[in-house]
Short mmCIF file of C-alpha atoms and ligand atoms in Angstrom, two decimals:
data_model
loop_
_atom_site.label_atom_id
_atom_site.label_comp_id
_atom_site.label_asym_id
_atom_site.label_seq_id
_atom_site.Cartn_x
_atom_site.Cartn_y
_atom_site.Cartn_z
CA UNK A 1 -90.76 78.58 -147.48
CA UNK A 2 -88.79 80.93 -149.81
CA UNK A 3 -89.09 84.80 -149.60
CA UNK A 4 -89.17 87.66 -152.24
CA UNK A 5 -85.08 87.66 -152.16
CA UNK A 6 -85.17 84.16 -153.68
CA UNK A 7 -87.23 85.54 -156.63
CA UNK A 8 -85.05 88.58 -157.12
CA UNK A 9 -81.90 86.52 -157.21
CA UNK A 10 -83.41 84.21 -159.84
CA UNK A 11 -84.22 87.44 -161.77
CA UNK A 12 -86.53 87.70 -164.88
CA UNK A 13 -84.68 85.30 -167.27
CA UNK A 14 -84.15 82.83 -164.41
CA UNK A 15 -88.01 82.74 -163.85
CA UNK A 16 -88.73 82.49 -167.45
CA UNK A 17 -86.34 79.57 -167.69
CA UNK A 18 -88.00 78.07 -164.64
CA UNK A 19 -91.44 78.19 -166.28
CA UNK A 20 -90.05 77.04 -169.72
CA UNK A 21 -88.25 74.04 -168.11
CA UNK A 22 -91.79 72.80 -166.84
CA UNK A 23 -93.58 72.88 -169.94
CA UNK A 24 -94.21 69.31 -171.58
CA UNK A 25 -92.21 68.41 -174.52
CA UNK A 26 -93.56 68.04 -178.01
CA UNK A 27 -96.29 70.34 -177.78
CA UNK A 28 -96.86 70.92 -181.36
CA UNK A 29 -95.37 74.31 -181.73
CA UNK A 30 -92.85 75.31 -184.28
CA UNK A 31 -91.19 77.72 -181.87
CA UNK A 32 -91.94 78.20 -178.21
CA UNK A 33 -90.64 80.18 -175.44
CA UNK A 34 -87.12 81.70 -175.87
CA UNK A 35 -86.86 83.59 -179.11
CA UNK A 36 -88.21 87.15 -179.85
CA UNK A 37 -91.58 85.66 -180.88
CA UNK A 38 -93.32 82.41 -181.00
CA UNK A 39 -94.29 80.56 -184.18
CA UNK A 40 -97.05 77.89 -185.01
CA UNK A 41 -98.74 76.83 -188.15
CA UNK A 42 -102.24 77.78 -188.34
CA UNK A 43 -104.47 74.79 -189.44
CA UNK A 44 -105.67 74.92 -192.86
CA UNK A 45 -109.08 76.39 -193.52
CA UNK A 46 -109.29 77.65 -189.87
CA UNK A 47 -109.90 81.09 -188.41
CA UNK A 48 -107.65 82.06 -185.73
CA UNK A 49 -109.39 83.28 -182.41
CA UNK A 50 -107.68 85.38 -179.99
CA UNK A 51 -108.86 86.71 -176.50
CA UNK A 52 -107.12 88.24 -173.70
CA UNK A 53 -107.95 88.90 -170.03
CA UNK A 54 -106.30 90.70 -167.32
CA UNK A 55 -106.39 89.74 -163.48
CA UNK A 56 -105.50 92.43 -161.22
CA UNK A 57 -104.91 91.82 -157.42
CA UNK A 58 -107.39 93.78 -155.54
CA UNK A 59 -109.73 94.18 -158.27
CA UNK A 60 -110.16 90.56 -159.77
CA UNK A 61 -108.87 88.53 -157.03
CA UNK A 62 -107.74 88.92 -153.25
CA UNK A 63 -104.74 87.24 -151.99
CA UNK A 64 -106.15 86.92 -148.38
CA UNK A 65 -108.56 84.16 -149.89
CA UNK A 66 -107.09 83.17 -153.48
CA UNK A 67 -104.52 80.47 -153.21
CA UNK A 68 -101.99 80.32 -155.95
CA UNK A 69 -102.84 77.10 -157.43
CA UNK A 70 -106.53 77.98 -158.00
CA UNK A 71 -105.49 81.54 -159.03
CA UNK A 72 -103.31 79.90 -161.79
CA UNK A 73 -106.13 77.91 -162.95
CA UNK A 74 -108.86 80.53 -162.90
CA UNK A 75 -106.53 82.77 -164.73
CA UNK A 76 -106.43 80.29 -167.65
CA UNK A 77 -109.93 79.24 -167.35
CA UNK A 78 -111.47 82.61 -167.82
CA UNK A 79 -109.76 82.83 -171.03
CA UNK A 80 -110.31 79.35 -172.24
CA UNK A 81 -114.09 80.09 -171.50
CA UNK A 82 -114.18 82.98 -174.02
CA UNK A 83 -112.87 80.59 -176.56
CA UNK A 84 -115.68 77.97 -175.59
CA UNK A 85 -118.35 80.78 -176.09
CA UNK A 86 -117.00 80.95 -179.75
CA UNK A 87 -117.69 77.24 -180.07
CA UNK A 88 -113.57 77.33 -180.80
CA UNK A 89 -110.83 74.91 -179.85
CA UNK A 90 -108.12 76.45 -177.77
CA UNK A 91 -104.68 75.65 -178.85
CA UNK A 92 -101.93 78.11 -177.41
CA UNK A 93 -101.67 80.73 -174.72
CA UNK A 94 -99.26 83.69 -173.52
CA UNK A 95 -98.78 84.56 -170.03
CA UNK A 96 -97.67 88.05 -168.90
CA UNK A 97 -96.80 88.80 -165.23
CA UNK A 98 -96.27 91.93 -163.38
CA UNK A 99 -94.90 90.82 -159.96
CA UNK A 100 -94.68 92.98 -156.88
CA UNK A 101 -91.83 92.23 -154.48
CA UNK A 102 -93.94 90.67 -151.68
CA UNK A 103 -94.59 87.71 -154.22
CA UNK A 104 -92.46 84.65 -153.35
CA UNK A 105 -91.10 81.99 -155.50
CA UNK A 106 -93.25 79.44 -153.97
CA UNK A 107 -96.35 81.47 -154.86
CA UNK A 108 -95.15 81.63 -158.45
CA UNK A 109 -94.22 77.91 -158.58
CA UNK A 110 -97.79 77.04 -157.23
CA UNK A 111 -99.53 79.70 -159.65
CA UNK A 112 -97.73 77.90 -162.66
CA UNK A 113 -98.61 74.53 -161.45
CA UNK A 114 -102.26 75.48 -161.56
CA UNK A 115 -101.90 77.02 -164.77
CA UNK A 116 -99.97 74.14 -166.35
CA UNK A 117 -102.51 71.53 -165.08
CA UNK A 118 -105.54 73.53 -166.35
CA UNK A 119 -103.55 73.78 -169.60
CA UNK A 120 -102.88 70.04 -169.91
CA UNK A 121 -106.63 69.28 -169.19
CA UNK A 122 -107.72 71.33 -172.11
CA UNK A 123 -104.85 70.65 -174.36
CA UNK A 124 -103.41 74.14 -174.62
CA UNK A 125 -99.66 74.95 -174.73
CA UNK A 126 -97.70 78.10 -173.19
CA UNK A 127 -95.86 79.75 -176.02
CA UNK A 128 -94.65 82.86 -174.47
CA UNK A 129 -95.22 85.93 -172.51
CA UNK A 130 -93.67 88.88 -170.85
CA UNK A 131 -92.37 89.29 -167.22
CA UNK A 132 -91.79 92.37 -165.28
CA UNK A 133 -91.75 93.76 -161.91
CA UNK A 134 -94.43 95.80 -160.34
CA UNK A 135 -94.57 98.67 -157.88
CA UNK A 136 -98.11 98.05 -157.23
CA UNK A 137 -100.47 94.97 -157.47
CA UNK A 138 -99.89 91.55 -158.84
CA UNK A 139 -101.04 91.59 -162.54
CA UNK A 140 -101.68 88.42 -164.61
CA UNK A 141 -102.51 88.93 -168.42
CA UNK A 142 -103.13 85.94 -170.42
CA UNK A 143 -103.86 85.75 -174.24
CA UNK A 144 -105.41 82.31 -175.58
CA UNK A 145 -105.19 81.51 -178.92
CA UNK A 146 -107.58 79.08 -180.67
CA UNK A 147 -109.26 77.96 -183.89
CA UNK A 148 -112.53 77.07 -185.69
CA UNK A 149 -113.87 77.00 -189.15
CA UNK A 150 -115.54 80.22 -190.34
CA UNK A 151 -118.94 78.46 -190.84
CA UNK A 152 -119.01 76.86 -187.12
CA UNK A 153 -118.04 80.13 -185.20
CA UNK A 154 -120.73 81.06 -182.91
CA UNK A 155 -121.44 84.79 -182.36
CA UNK A 156 -123.42 86.99 -180.13
CA UNK A 157 -125.41 88.48 -182.88
CA UNK A 158 -127.47 85.40 -184.22
CA UNK A 159 -130.39 85.24 -181.71
CA UNK A 160 -133.80 85.37 -183.47
CA UNK A 161 -137.29 85.84 -182.02
CA UNK A 162 -138.69 82.45 -181.23
CA UNK A 163 -135.36 80.94 -180.25
CA UNK A 164 -135.08 79.29 -176.95
CA UNK A 165 -132.53 80.62 -174.43
CA UNK A 166 -130.59 77.75 -172.71
CA UNK A 167 -127.80 77.71 -170.00
CA UNK A 168 -125.29 74.97 -168.98
CA UNK A 169 -124.87 74.05 -165.48
CA UNK A 170 -126.11 76.11 -162.63
CA UNK A 171 -125.94 79.83 -161.84
CA UNK A 172 -125.28 81.90 -158.96
CA UNK A 173 -122.85 79.61 -157.12
CA UNK A 174 -119.79 81.75 -157.88
CA UNK A 175 -121.57 84.86 -156.60
CA UNK A 176 -122.57 83.10 -153.40
CA UNK A 177 -119.12 81.58 -153.06
CA UNK A 178 -117.47 85.12 -153.16
CA UNK A 179 -119.94 86.32 -150.77
CA UNK A 180 -118.92 83.41 -148.35
CA UNK A 181 -115.36 84.17 -148.92
CA UNK A 182 -115.83 87.65 -147.84
CA UNK A 183 -117.62 86.64 -144.72
CA UNK A 184 -114.73 84.43 -143.51
CA UNK A 185 -115.78 81.23 -145.42
CA UNK A 186 -113.09 79.14 -146.84
CA UNK A 187 -114.54 75.67 -147.84
CA UNK A 188 -117.40 74.32 -149.62
CA UNK A 189 -118.85 73.91 -153.10
CA UNK A 190 -119.97 77.52 -153.89
CA UNK A 191 -116.33 78.90 -152.58
CA UNK A 192 -114.58 76.11 -154.88
CA UNK A 193 -116.87 77.39 -157.98
CA UNK A 194 -115.60 80.98 -157.38
CA UNK A 195 -112.03 80.12 -156.83
CA UNK A 196 -111.89 77.43 -159.57
CA UNK A 197 -114.39 77.62 -162.24
CA UNK A 198 -114.22 75.08 -164.99
CA UNK A 199 -114.70 76.53 -168.37
CA UNK A 200 -117.28 74.72 -170.72
CA UNK A 201 -114.70 74.10 -173.72
CA UNK A 202 -115.96 70.57 -174.60
CA UNK A 203 -119.67 71.66 -174.48
CA UNK A 204 -119.23 75.00 -176.52
CA UNK A 205 -117.37 72.90 -179.30
CA UNK A 206 -120.00 70.29 -179.21
CA UNK A 207 -122.69 72.59 -179.74
CA UNK A 208 -121.06 74.39 -182.49
CA UNK A 209 -119.93 71.40 -184.31
CA UNK A 210 -123.58 70.19 -184.07
CA UNK A 211 -124.56 73.62 -185.57
CA UNK A 212 -127.00 74.11 -182.66
CA UNK A 213 -126.55 77.69 -181.13
CA UNK A 214 -127.74 80.66 -183.10
CA UNK A 215 -125.90 82.97 -180.71
CA UNK A 216 -123.67 82.10 -177.49
CA UNK A 217 -121.81 84.00 -174.66
CA UNK A 218 -120.05 82.80 -171.45
CA UNK A 219 -121.35 84.00 -168.15
CA UNK A 220 -118.73 86.40 -166.76
CA UNK A 221 -120.61 89.44 -165.90
CA UNK A 222 -123.92 87.91 -164.71
CA UNK A 223 -126.68 86.10 -166.47
CA UNK A 224 -128.90 89.28 -167.36
CA UNK A 225 -125.84 91.56 -168.31
CA UNK A 226 -124.29 88.83 -170.55
CA UNK A 227 -127.76 87.91 -172.10
CA UNK A 228 -128.31 91.64 -172.70
CA UNK A 229 -124.94 91.68 -174.85
CA UNK A 230 -126.67 88.98 -177.03
CA UNK A 231 -129.92 90.93 -177.20
CA UNK A 232 -128.04 94.16 -178.18
CA UNK A 233 -125.95 92.52 -180.89
CA UNK A 234 -128.92 90.47 -182.20
CA UNK A 235 -131.56 93.40 -181.92
CA UNK A 236 -134.09 91.13 -180.11
CA UNK A 237 -135.70 90.96 -176.79
CA UNK A 238 -136.33 88.02 -174.15
CA UNK A 239 -138.35 86.71 -171.62
CA UNK A 240 -136.78 84.67 -168.76
CA UNK A 241 -138.64 82.39 -166.52
CA UNK A 242 -137.30 82.74 -162.97
CA UNK A 243 -138.65 79.20 -161.96
CA UNK A 244 -136.38 77.69 -164.91
CA UNK A 245 -133.15 79.05 -163.49
CA UNK A 246 -130.93 76.16 -162.72
CA UNK A 247 -129.71 76.43 -158.87
CA UNK A 248 -127.47 73.83 -157.57
CA UNK A 249 -128.08 72.05 -154.18
CA UNK A 250 -125.54 73.98 -152.38
CA UNK A 251 -127.34 77.27 -153.66
CA UNK A 252 -130.62 75.95 -152.59
CA UNK A 253 -129.46 74.88 -148.93
CA UNK A 254 -128.44 78.78 -148.62
CA UNK A 255 -131.72 79.67 -150.00
CA UNK A 256 -134.44 77.31 -149.32
CA UNK A 257 -136.99 79.81 -150.73
CA UNK A 258 -135.75 81.78 -153.87
CA UNK A 259 -135.94 85.25 -152.32
CA UNK A 260 -135.30 88.48 -154.10
CA UNK A 261 -131.66 88.34 -152.71
CA UNK A 262 -131.40 84.66 -154.01
CA UNK A 263 -132.69 85.84 -157.46
CA UNK A 264 -130.43 88.63 -157.62
CA UNK A 265 -127.25 86.42 -157.18
CA UNK A 266 -128.71 83.90 -159.76
CA UNK A 267 -129.59 86.59 -162.42
CA UNK A 268 -126.72 89.30 -161.79
CA UNK A 269 -124.09 87.57 -159.88
CA UNK A 270 -121.01 87.04 -162.28
CA UNK A 271 -118.29 84.66 -162.79
CA UNK A 272 -120.50 81.38 -163.43
CA UNK A 273 -118.34 80.88 -166.70
CA UNK A 274 -121.44 78.60 -167.81
CA UNK A 275 -122.63 78.96 -171.47
CA UNK A 276 -125.64 80.94 -172.34
CA UNK A 277 -126.98 80.24 -175.51
CA UNK A 278 -130.04 80.58 -177.92
CA UNK A 279 -131.34 77.84 -180.41
CA UNK A 280 -134.31 77.45 -182.71
CA UNK A 281 -136.99 75.24 -181.02
CA UNK A 282 -136.57 72.39 -183.47
CA UNK A 283 -132.86 71.91 -182.45
CA UNK A 284 -133.73 71.77 -178.57
CA UNK A 285 -134.32 68.08 -178.30
CA UNK A 286 -130.82 67.36 -179.69
CA UNK A 287 -129.21 69.46 -176.94
CA UNK A 288 -129.88 67.35 -174.11
CA UNK A 289 -128.41 63.93 -175.18
CA UNK A 290 -125.30 65.77 -176.55
CA UNK A 291 -124.58 67.67 -173.30
CA UNK A 292 -125.79 64.86 -171.05
CA UNK A 293 -123.17 62.47 -172.50
CA UNK A 294 -120.55 64.93 -171.06
CA UNK A 295 -122.25 65.08 -167.67
CA UNK A 296 -122.98 68.50 -168.18
CA UNK A 297 -126.72 69.72 -167.10
CA UNK A 298 -128.47 72.15 -169.38
CA UNK A 299 -131.79 74.27 -168.92
CA UNK A 300 -134.13 76.04 -171.09
CA UNK A 301 -134.73 79.24 -169.36
CA UNK A 302 -136.74 81.58 -171.49
CA UNK A 303 -137.39 82.60 -175.14
CA UNK A 304 -136.26 85.30 -177.55
CA UNK A 305 -138.74 87.91 -178.45
CA UNK A 306 -139.13 90.75 -180.76
CA UNK A 307 -136.85 93.75 -180.01
CA UNK A 308 -137.98 95.81 -176.82
CA UNK A 309 -139.33 93.21 -174.59
CA UNK A 310 -136.95 92.19 -171.64
CA UNK A 311 -138.71 90.70 -168.82
CA UNK A 312 -138.12 88.38 -166.01
CA UNK A 313 -141.33 86.40 -165.32
CA UNK A 314 -141.87 85.15 -161.71
CA UNK A 315 -143.50 81.95 -160.56
CA UNK A 316 -146.89 83.52 -160.27
CA UNK A 317 -146.59 84.42 -163.99
CA UNK A 318 -146.14 88.02 -163.33
CA UNK A 319 -143.27 90.35 -164.43
CA UNK A 320 -140.74 90.80 -161.78
CA UNK A 321 -139.52 94.60 -161.63
CA UNK A 322 -135.84 94.83 -162.16
CA UNK A 323 -134.76 98.13 -160.77
CA UNK A 324 -131.99 96.75 -158.76
CA UNK A 325 -128.30 97.32 -159.40
CA UNK A 326 -126.91 94.72 -161.46
CA UNK A 327 -129.83 94.56 -163.72
CA UNK A 328 -128.92 97.81 -165.54
CA UNK A 329 -127.95 96.36 -168.64
CA UNK A 330 -130.59 94.18 -169.09
CA UNK A 331 -133.64 96.26 -168.12
CA UNK A 332 -131.94 99.66 -169.23
CA UNK A 333 -132.77 99.39 -172.90
CA UNK A 334 -136.48 98.97 -172.32
CA UNK A 335 -136.97 102.48 -171.46
CA UNK A 336 -135.21 103.97 -174.37
P1 ADP B 1 -88.22 90.20 -175.34
O1 ADP B 1 -87.12 91.23 -174.43
O2 ADP B 1 -87.81 89.98 -176.61
O3 ADP B 1 -89.75 90.81 -174.96
P2 ADP B 1 -88.30 88.57 -173.16
O4 ADP B 1 -87.07 88.35 -172.40
O5 ADP B 1 -89.59 89.36 -172.57
O6 ADP B 1 -88.07 88.86 -174.77
O7 ADP B 1 -88.90 86.94 -173.32
C1 ADP B 1 -87.97 86.00 -173.65
C2 ADP B 1 -88.85 84.67 -173.94
O8 ADP B 1 -89.48 84.50 -172.99
C3 ADP B 1 -89.80 85.08 -175.12
O9 ADP B 1 -90.03 83.83 -175.88
C4 ADP B 1 -91.03 85.25 -174.27
O10 ADP B 1 -92.39 84.81 -174.98
C5 ADP B 1 -91.02 84.36 -173.05
N1 ADP B 1 -91.66 84.77 -171.79
C6 ADP B 1 -91.24 85.86 -171.08
N2 ADP B 1 -92.02 86.02 -170.05
C7 ADP B 1 -92.67 84.62 -170.00
C8 ADP B 1 -93.69 84.29 -169.06
N3 ADP B 1 -94.27 85.00 -168.05
N4 ADP B 1 -94.32 83.11 -169.34
C9 ADP B 1 -93.95 82.44 -170.79
N5 ADP B 1 -93.15 82.94 -171.35
C10 ADP B 1 -92.47 83.98 -171.22
MG1 MG B 2 -90.67 90.90 -173.13
#
């Protein structure tokens, strides 16, 4: 075991060196860690994509149940998920750390291990960052750079009435996992989904390259809230069929009946990091073989309508009233 002292002795530059030494060689970067700025050659004809996300201890993660390895993976995954939602190819990333005295060198080594293994999995390279101490929480800020050609970029604003609404994987697992963690649970599929979500990078790219989605977003805030962003920016409405929501076996074990509580986790629970996208009906048949090849399930859960309809339809064919918290963004605009 190491303690905070070991990290203090190492110092900022020692830590940066320690990280730099672990990077794979020949990462295809003109200039990586070590100079005042990194440099890389943009691919000809491609737009650069750039996204950043901050993870703050006590707000986005809790060190009483987040292990450093998973935390490192998740910090990169949530950023990769934003590139995936654009249909982009992730290439490079930057890592900024604000480290409180209680954090040990072991913890940081494991955090970096998690991040580097996720980076290798998706072919992204660490090219820089910033390191400082924190008198408060541990803060991780990652910036991921990616690319895509301008004609293949998928925005939130392209949904049209008549388009079908699709989602990869299953929804509600991460929110269920978080609930179980808070109740003292430490193992199981739902908890794993919360602590270590896998971004749908290959799926987003394949969909974009097949020119299938008219709009796309990743599920970070909850299905209805994130769909709400597509609806706002596309100036359209939506009908979602609760029976079509993809629920995992683990989720169904916890909720053999789809109660109001289960529905609320599936519709408003965040951090699933699945892709939610819309596509015109004639393109729907292409989607299943494309994603099944990758072993990724996909479900059609609803339809885009004219503006001002935002409804979730229950198994009885009737509209479910959405006056609960977490549904605000989806249901709010109806009334205006
Ligand atoms: P400056 O004072 O010019 O900002 P730094 O000492 O902060 O330089 O950084 C030196 C080098 O180390 C830079 O290439 C920077 O991108 C890199 N770096 C700093 N912190 C990290 C980190 N946490 N992860 C990866 N690279 C880092
Ligand atoms: Mg610096």
